[in-house]
Amino acid sequence: MGAQDGTSPQNTHPQSPTSPPRTTLPQPQGFDRLLTAGFTEADIASLRTQFNRIHNITPDSPPEHARLLEERWIDEAAGTGAGELADGYPVGTYEDIFLGVAIGFFWPVAVLALREEGVFTKRRGMAIVAGLVINLVAGSVRFIS
């Protein structure tokens, strides 16, 4: 290895074609990050114009402030990426609530299954009870009128 076989130690680990090239340029900020995702300059300009209009950012505003708001908006809209929706709720929250209310309203016998551990999640179990209550209220209103 090395000088005897004609290879130098610097060339033993060439940069793989899949790794991103190292650069000393600053990382793009704000909506400029979307350039790497395939957006065009025109798309980003349009998005930035709408964003500035919604958030009352004027041309007199410092650009650092606008980029900071863009960064925060992108990061909040993306969630944490670990099973979280953009509004901060875990994935499946709305599904649990919708299915639970539907089960409780149309098949109230499912409340008996709530006694068993692990049949429904806690959120879906509460939604089933809410659906049962909605069913009882609707039945009472129909019975009274």
PDB file of N, CA and C in Angstrom, residues 25-36 44 48 63-72 74-75:
ATOM      1  N   LEU A  25     -20.160  27.540   1.054  1.00  0.00           N
ATOM      2  CA  LEU A  25     -21.221  28.517   0.849  1.00  0.00           C
ATOM      3  C   LEU A  25     -22.268  28.369   1.942  1.00  0.00           C
ATOM      4  N   PRO A  26     -22.919  29.474   2.338  1.00  0.00           N
ATOM      5  CA  PRO A  26     -23.970  29.355   3.359  1.00  0.00           C
ATOM      6  C   PRO A  26     -25.169  28.582   2.812  1.00  0.00           C
ATOM      7  N   GLN A  27     -25.833  27.882   3.698  1.00  0.00           N
ATOM      8  CA  GLN A  27     -27.023  27.133   3.326  1.00  0.00           C
ATOM      9  C   GLN A  27     -28.128  28.110   2.929  1.00  0.00           C
ATOM     10  N   PRO A  28     -28.949  27.753   1.934  1.00  0.00           N
ATOM     11  CA  PRO A  28     -30.059  28.640   1.579  1.00  0.00           C
ATOM     12  C   PRO A  28     -31.043  28.750   2.732  1.00  0.00           C
ATOM     13  N   GLN A  29     -31.620  29.927   2.889  1.00  0.00           N
ATOM     14  CA  GLN A  29     -32.558  30.172   3.974  1.00  0.00           C
ATOM     15  C   GLN A  29     -33.916  30.532   3.409  1.00  0.00           C
ATOM     16  N   GLY A  30     -34.938  30.303   4.213  1.00  0.00           N
ATOM     17  CA  GLY A  30     -36.293  30.656   3.818  1.00  0.00           C
ATOM     18  C   GLY A  30     -36.753  29.825   2.635  1.00  0.00           C
ATOM     19  N   PHE A  31     -37.479  30.469   1.753  1.00  0.00           N
ATOM     20  CA  PHE A  31     -38.021  29.775   0.593  1.00  0.00           C
ATOM     21  C   PHE A  31     -36.941  29.381  -0.404  1.00  0.00           C
ATOM     22  N   ASP A  32     -35.740  29.942  -0.266  1.00  0.00           N
ATOM     23  CA  ASP A  32     -34.642  29.547  -1.151  1.00  0.00           C
ATOM     24  C   ASP A  32     -34.274  28.074  -0.957  1.00  0.00           C
ATOM     25  N   ARG A  33     -34.616  27.517   0.191  1.00  0.00           N
ATOM     26  CA  ARG A  33     -34.388  26.078   0.416  1.00  0.00           C
ATOM     27  C   ARG A  33     -35.172  25.234  -0.574  1.00  0.00           C
ATOM     28  N   LEU A  34     -36.271  25.774  -1.086  1.00  0.00           N
ATOM     29  CA  LEU A  34     -37.122  25.012  -1.998  1.00  0.00           C
ATOM     30  C   LEU A  34     -36.480  24.831  -3.376  1.00  0.00           C
ATOM     31  N   LEU A  35     -35.423  25.576  -3.661  1.00  0.00           N
ATOM     32  CA  LEU A  35     -34.721  25.391  -4.933  1.00  0.00           C
ATOM     33  C   LEU A  35     -34.168  23.970  -5.042  1.00  0.00           C
ATOM     34  N   THR A  36     -33.719  23.421  -3.917  1.00  0.00           N
ATOM     35  CA  THR A  36     -33.174  22.060  -3.931  1.00  0.00           C
ATOM     36  C   THR A  36     -34.275  21.014  -4.048  1.00  0.00           C
ATOM     37  N   ILE A  44     -40.805  30.319  -6.456  1.00  0.00           N
ATOM     38  CA  ILE A  44     -40.395  30.852  -5.157  1.00  0.00           C
ATOM     39  C   ILE A  44     -40.744  32.330  -5.051  1.00  0.00           C
ATOM     40  N   ARG A  48     -43.167  33.727  -2.250  1.00  0.00           N
ATOM     41  CA  ARG A  48     -42.657  34.771  -1.359  1.00  0.00           C
ATOM     42  C   ARG A  48     -43.566  36.002  -1.396  1.00  0.00           C
ATOM     43  N   PRO A  63     -34.596  42.107   5.397  1.00  0.00           N
ATOM     44  CA  PRO A  63     -34.703  40.791   4.761  1.00  0.00           C
ATOM     45  C   PRO A  63     -34.403  39.634   5.715  1.00  0.00           C
ATOM     46  N   GLU A  64     -33.582  39.897   6.739  1.00  0.00           N
ATOM     47  CA  GLU A  64     -33.282  38.838   7.707  1.00  0.00           C
ATOM     48  C   GLU A  64     -34.543  38.429   8.467  1.00  0.00           C
ATOM     49  N   HIS A  65     -35.362  39.434   8.789  1.00  0.00           N
ATOM     50  CA  HIS A  65     -36.618  39.162   9.495  1.00  0.00           C
ATOM     51  C   HIS A  65     -37.558  38.337   8.610  1.00  0.00           C
ATOM     52  N   ALA A  66     -37.651  38.704   7.334  1.00  0.00           N
ATOM     53  CA  ALA A  66     -38.521  37.965   6.408  1.00  0.00           C
ATOM     54  C   ALA A  66     -38.036  36.532   6.257  1.00  0.00           C
ATOM     55  N   ARG A  67     -36.722  36.324   6.131  1.00  0.00           N
ATOM     56  CA  ARG A  67     -36.177  34.960   5.978  1.00  0.00           C
ATOM     57  C   ARG A  67     -36.417  34.141   7.241  1.00  0.00           C
ATOM     58  N   LEU A  68     -36.315  34.796   8.396  1.00  0.00           N
ATOM     59  CA  LEU A  68     -36.579  34.100   9.656  1.00  0.00           C
ATOM     60  C   LEU A  68     -38.032  33.644   9.730  1.00  0.00           C
ATOM     61  N   LEU A  69     -38.960  34.506   9.323  1.00  0.00           N
ATOM     62  CA  LEU A  69     -40.375  34.123   9.301  1.00  0.00           C
ATOM     63  C   LEU A  69     -40.622  32.985   8.312  1.00  0.00           C
ATOM     64  N   GLU A  70     -39.971  33.047   7.151  1.00  0.00           N
ATOM     65  CA  GLU A  70     -40.115  31.980   6.159  1.00  0.00           C
ATOM     66  C   GLU A  70     -39.593  30.657   6.718  1.00  0.00           C
ATOM     67  N   GLU A  71     -38.428  30.708   7.369  1.00  0.00           N
ATOM     68  CA  GLU A  71     -37.850  29.503   7.969  1.00  0.00           C
ATOM     69  C   GLU A  71     -38.801  28.900   8.998  1.00  0.00           C
ATOM     70  N   ARG A  72     -39.321  29.765   9.874  1.00  0.00           N
ATOM     71  CA  ARG A  72     -40.229  29.288  10.920  1.00  0.00           C
ATOM     72  C   ARG A  72     -41.486  28.682  10.309  1.00  0.00           C
ATOM     73  N   ILE A  74     -41.868  27.323   7.288  1.00  0.00           N
ATOM     74  CA  ILE A  74     -41.561  26.043   6.651  1.00  0.00           C
ATOM     75  C   ILE A  74     -41.386  24.951   7.702  1.00  0.00           C
ATOM     76  N   ASP A  75     -40.635  25.249   8.765  1.00  0.00           N
ATOM     77  CA  ASP A  75     -40.386  24.244   9.795  1.00  0.00           C
ATOM     78  C   ASP A  75     -41.654  23.858  10.535  1.00  0.00           C
TER      79      ASP A  75
END
